[in-house]
XYZ file of C-alpha atoms in Angstrom:
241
model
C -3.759 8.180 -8.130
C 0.107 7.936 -7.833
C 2.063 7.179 -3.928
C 5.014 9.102 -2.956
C 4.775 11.907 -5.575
C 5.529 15.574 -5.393
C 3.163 17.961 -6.723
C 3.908 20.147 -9.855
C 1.377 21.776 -11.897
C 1.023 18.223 -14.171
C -0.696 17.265 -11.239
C -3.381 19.977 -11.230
C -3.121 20.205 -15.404
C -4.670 16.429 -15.551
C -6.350 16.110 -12.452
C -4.186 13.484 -11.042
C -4.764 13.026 -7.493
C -1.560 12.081 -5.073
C -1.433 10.624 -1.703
C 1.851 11.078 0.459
C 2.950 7.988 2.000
C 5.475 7.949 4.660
C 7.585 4.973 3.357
C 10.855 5.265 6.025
C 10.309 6.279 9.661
C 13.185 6.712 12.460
C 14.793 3.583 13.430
C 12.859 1.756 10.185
C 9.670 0.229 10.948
C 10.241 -3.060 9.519
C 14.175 -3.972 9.056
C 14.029 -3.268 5.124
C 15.988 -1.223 3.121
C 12.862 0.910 1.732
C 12.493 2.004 5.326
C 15.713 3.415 5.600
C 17.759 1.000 7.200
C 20.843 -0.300 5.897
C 21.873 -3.247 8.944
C 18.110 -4.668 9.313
C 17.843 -3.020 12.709
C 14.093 -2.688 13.588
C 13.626 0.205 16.454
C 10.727 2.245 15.190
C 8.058 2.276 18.328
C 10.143 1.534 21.002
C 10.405 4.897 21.857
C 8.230 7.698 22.651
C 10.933 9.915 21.073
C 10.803 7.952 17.585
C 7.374 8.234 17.425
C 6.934 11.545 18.483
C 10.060 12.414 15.530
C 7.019 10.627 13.410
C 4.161 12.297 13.991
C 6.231 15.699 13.573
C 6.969 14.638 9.835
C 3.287 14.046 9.573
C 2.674 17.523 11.358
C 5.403 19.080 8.324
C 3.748 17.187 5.431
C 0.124 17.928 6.259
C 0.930 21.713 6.545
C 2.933 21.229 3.558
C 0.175 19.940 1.372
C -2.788 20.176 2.612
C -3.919 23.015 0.703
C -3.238 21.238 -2.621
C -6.341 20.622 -4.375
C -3.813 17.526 -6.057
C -3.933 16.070 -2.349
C -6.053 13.023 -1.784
C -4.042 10.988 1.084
C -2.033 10.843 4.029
C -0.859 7.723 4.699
C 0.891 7.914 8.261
C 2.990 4.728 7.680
C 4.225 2.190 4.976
C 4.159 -1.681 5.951
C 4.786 -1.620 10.140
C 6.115 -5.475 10.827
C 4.678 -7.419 14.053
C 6.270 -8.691 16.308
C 8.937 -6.074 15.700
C 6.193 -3.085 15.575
C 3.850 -3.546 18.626
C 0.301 -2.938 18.402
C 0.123 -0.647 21.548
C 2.606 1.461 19.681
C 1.004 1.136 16.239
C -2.441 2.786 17.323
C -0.706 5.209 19.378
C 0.800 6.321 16.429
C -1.935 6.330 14.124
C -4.044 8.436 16.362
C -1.456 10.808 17.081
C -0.868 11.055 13.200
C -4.527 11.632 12.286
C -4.526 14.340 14.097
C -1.674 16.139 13.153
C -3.434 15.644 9.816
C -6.653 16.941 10.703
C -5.078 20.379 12.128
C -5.230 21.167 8.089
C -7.362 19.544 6.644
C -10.936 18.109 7.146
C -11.437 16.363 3.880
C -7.498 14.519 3.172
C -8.157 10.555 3.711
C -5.671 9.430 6.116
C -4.878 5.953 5.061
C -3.505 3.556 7.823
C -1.557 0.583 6.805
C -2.270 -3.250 8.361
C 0.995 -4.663 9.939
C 2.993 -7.105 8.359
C 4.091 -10.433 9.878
C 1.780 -12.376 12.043
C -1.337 -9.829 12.724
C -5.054 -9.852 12.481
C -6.136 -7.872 8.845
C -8.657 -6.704 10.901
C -6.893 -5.138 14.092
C -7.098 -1.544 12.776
C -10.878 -1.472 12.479
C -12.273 -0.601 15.782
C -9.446 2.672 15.717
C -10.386 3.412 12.149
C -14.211 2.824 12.184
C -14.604 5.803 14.975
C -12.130 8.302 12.617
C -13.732 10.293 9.765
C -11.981 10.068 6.788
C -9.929 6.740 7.397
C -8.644 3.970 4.800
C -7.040 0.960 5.279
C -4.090 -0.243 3.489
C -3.676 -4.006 2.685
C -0.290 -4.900 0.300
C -0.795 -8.182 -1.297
C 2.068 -9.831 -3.381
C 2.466 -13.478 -4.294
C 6.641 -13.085 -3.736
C 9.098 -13.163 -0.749
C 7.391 -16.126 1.050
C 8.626 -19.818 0.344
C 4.489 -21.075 0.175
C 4.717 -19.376 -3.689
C 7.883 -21.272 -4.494
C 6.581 -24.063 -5.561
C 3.728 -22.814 -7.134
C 1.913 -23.608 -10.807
C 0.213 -20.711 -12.309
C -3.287 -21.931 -11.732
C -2.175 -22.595 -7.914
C -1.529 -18.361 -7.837
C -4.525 -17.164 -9.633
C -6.450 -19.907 -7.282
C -4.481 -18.154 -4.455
C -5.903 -14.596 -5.471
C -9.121 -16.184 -5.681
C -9.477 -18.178 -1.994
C -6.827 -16.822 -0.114
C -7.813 -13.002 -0.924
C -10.938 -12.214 -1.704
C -12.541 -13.320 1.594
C -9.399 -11.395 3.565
C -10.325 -8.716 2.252
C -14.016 -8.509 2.046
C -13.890 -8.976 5.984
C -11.729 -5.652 5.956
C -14.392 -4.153 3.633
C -17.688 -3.379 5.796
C -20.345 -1.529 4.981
C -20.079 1.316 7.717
C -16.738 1.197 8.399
C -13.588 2.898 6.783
C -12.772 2.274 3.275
C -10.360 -0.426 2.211
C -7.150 -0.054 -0.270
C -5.282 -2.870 -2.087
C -1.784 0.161 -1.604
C 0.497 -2.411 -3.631
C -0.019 -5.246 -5.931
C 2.127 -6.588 -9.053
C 1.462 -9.096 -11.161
C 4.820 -10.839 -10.677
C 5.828 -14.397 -9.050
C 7.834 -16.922 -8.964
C 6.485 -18.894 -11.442
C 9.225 -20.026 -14.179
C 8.846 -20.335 -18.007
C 5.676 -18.317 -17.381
C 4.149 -17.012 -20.928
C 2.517 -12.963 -21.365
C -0.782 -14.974 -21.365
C -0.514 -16.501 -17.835
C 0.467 -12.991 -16.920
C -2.543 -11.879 -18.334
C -4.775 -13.849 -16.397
C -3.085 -13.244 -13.297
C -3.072 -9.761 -13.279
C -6.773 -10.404 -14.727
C -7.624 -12.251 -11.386
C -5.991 -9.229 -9.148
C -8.418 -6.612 -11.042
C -11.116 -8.327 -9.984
C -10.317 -9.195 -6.570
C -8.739 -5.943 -5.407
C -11.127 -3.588 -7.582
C -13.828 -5.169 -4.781
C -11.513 -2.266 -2.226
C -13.599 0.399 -1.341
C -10.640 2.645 -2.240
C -9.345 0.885 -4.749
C -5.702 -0.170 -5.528
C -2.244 1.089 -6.279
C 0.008 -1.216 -8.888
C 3.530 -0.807 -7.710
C 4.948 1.201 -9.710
C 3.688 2.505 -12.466
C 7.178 2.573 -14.638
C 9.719 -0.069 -13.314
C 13.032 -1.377 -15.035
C 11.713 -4.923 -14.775
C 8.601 -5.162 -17.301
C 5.918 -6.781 -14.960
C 6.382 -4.490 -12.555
C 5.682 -1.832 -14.401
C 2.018 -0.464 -14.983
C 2.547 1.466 -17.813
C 4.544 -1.526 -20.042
C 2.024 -4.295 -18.939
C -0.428 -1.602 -20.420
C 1.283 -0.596 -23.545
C 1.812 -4.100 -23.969
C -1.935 -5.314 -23.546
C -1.560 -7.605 -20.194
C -2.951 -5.184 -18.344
C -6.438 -4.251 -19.472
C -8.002 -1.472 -17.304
């Protein structure tokens, strides 16, 4: 499955299956560049008239798409960040945006991501457990937080292990909506780090997030730095799928 693709007739020729992904929303949703802010401003969901603008580029993309037998996914939102991103507004949001999707299609997953920042994984699943069709998105990376500074390789692989699984098998229930590990790398700040320990990390990963009842995303399949890249960790045999 590949995020944030268009559709030509590759798509259909190998049966690749895409999911949209709104990655930048008015007024940026989280203060980062990839959601199309340039000052770290944060103003997505303070307004009714941002989130309205929102749902309309939903509305667009749905209609768009939703006809392609390539479509899989909508995915209303990438990475909301609490505080920033209230809850109230979140959900409003997210129901607003399902159905705009559903006005086309009946069978398109609409995938809702968790908030970022200090928020409950599960949050979303009393919204998404009454919605047919739903998927949450969890984004796990063991960068850009000073607790993986510090740490050895075994001390990330043991992170994967404790600090993830159990996360996300309490996401994961058995009659709720499905679960999806959207972006994962096996990167870190680990220095001097050999293609072995890489190995085993990414190794660890599989096996945690293949446990997602949607499975998982690597981000991004070709990259200019090698271990971000899917394809190179494969070609190179770190990666073993």
């Amino acid at each position: 499955m590949l995020r944030n693709f268009y559709f030509p007739s590759i798509c259909r020729k190998y049966g690749i299956k895409v999911s949209v992904d709104l990655h930048a929303a008015p007024g940026s949703q989280n203060g980062n560049e990839h959601s199309g802010t340039r000052d770290g401003s944060q103003e997505w969901g303070k307004t009714d008239e941002n989130i309205q603008q929102t749902v309309a580029v939903i509305d667009f993309l749905a209609a768009r798409y939703a006809m392609n037998p390539s479509l899989i996914a909508v995915e209303l939102i990438n990475e909301p960040l609490a505080p920033g991103v209230s809850f109230e507004s979140l959900t409003k949001f997210y129901r607003a945006g399902y159905d705009a999707v559903r006005k086309y299609s009946s069978i398109a997953y609409v995938i809702m991501s968790n908030q970022l920042g200090p928020a409950d994984s599960r949050e979303l699943l009393p919204l998404a457990g009454g919605l047919k069709g739903t998927v949450i998105d969890i984004h796990y990376y063991n960068l850009f937080s000073d607790e993986f500074k510090s740490m050895t390789v075994q001390q990330n692989i043991d992170f994967v292990y404790n600090n993830r699984a159990n996360p996300l098998n309490i996401v994961t229930t058995s009659n709720g909506p499905l679960t999806f590990v959207g972006e994962w790398v096996a990167e870190w700040d680990v220095n001097g780090a050999t293609e072995d320990d890489h190995r085993k990390f990414a190794k660890a990963q599989l096996e945690v997030y293949g446990r997602a009842t949607f499975r998982w995303a690597y981000w991004a399949y070709k990259h200019v730095y090698n271990h971000w890249s899917l394809r190179w960790m494969i070609e190179n045999n770190i990666i073993a799928l």
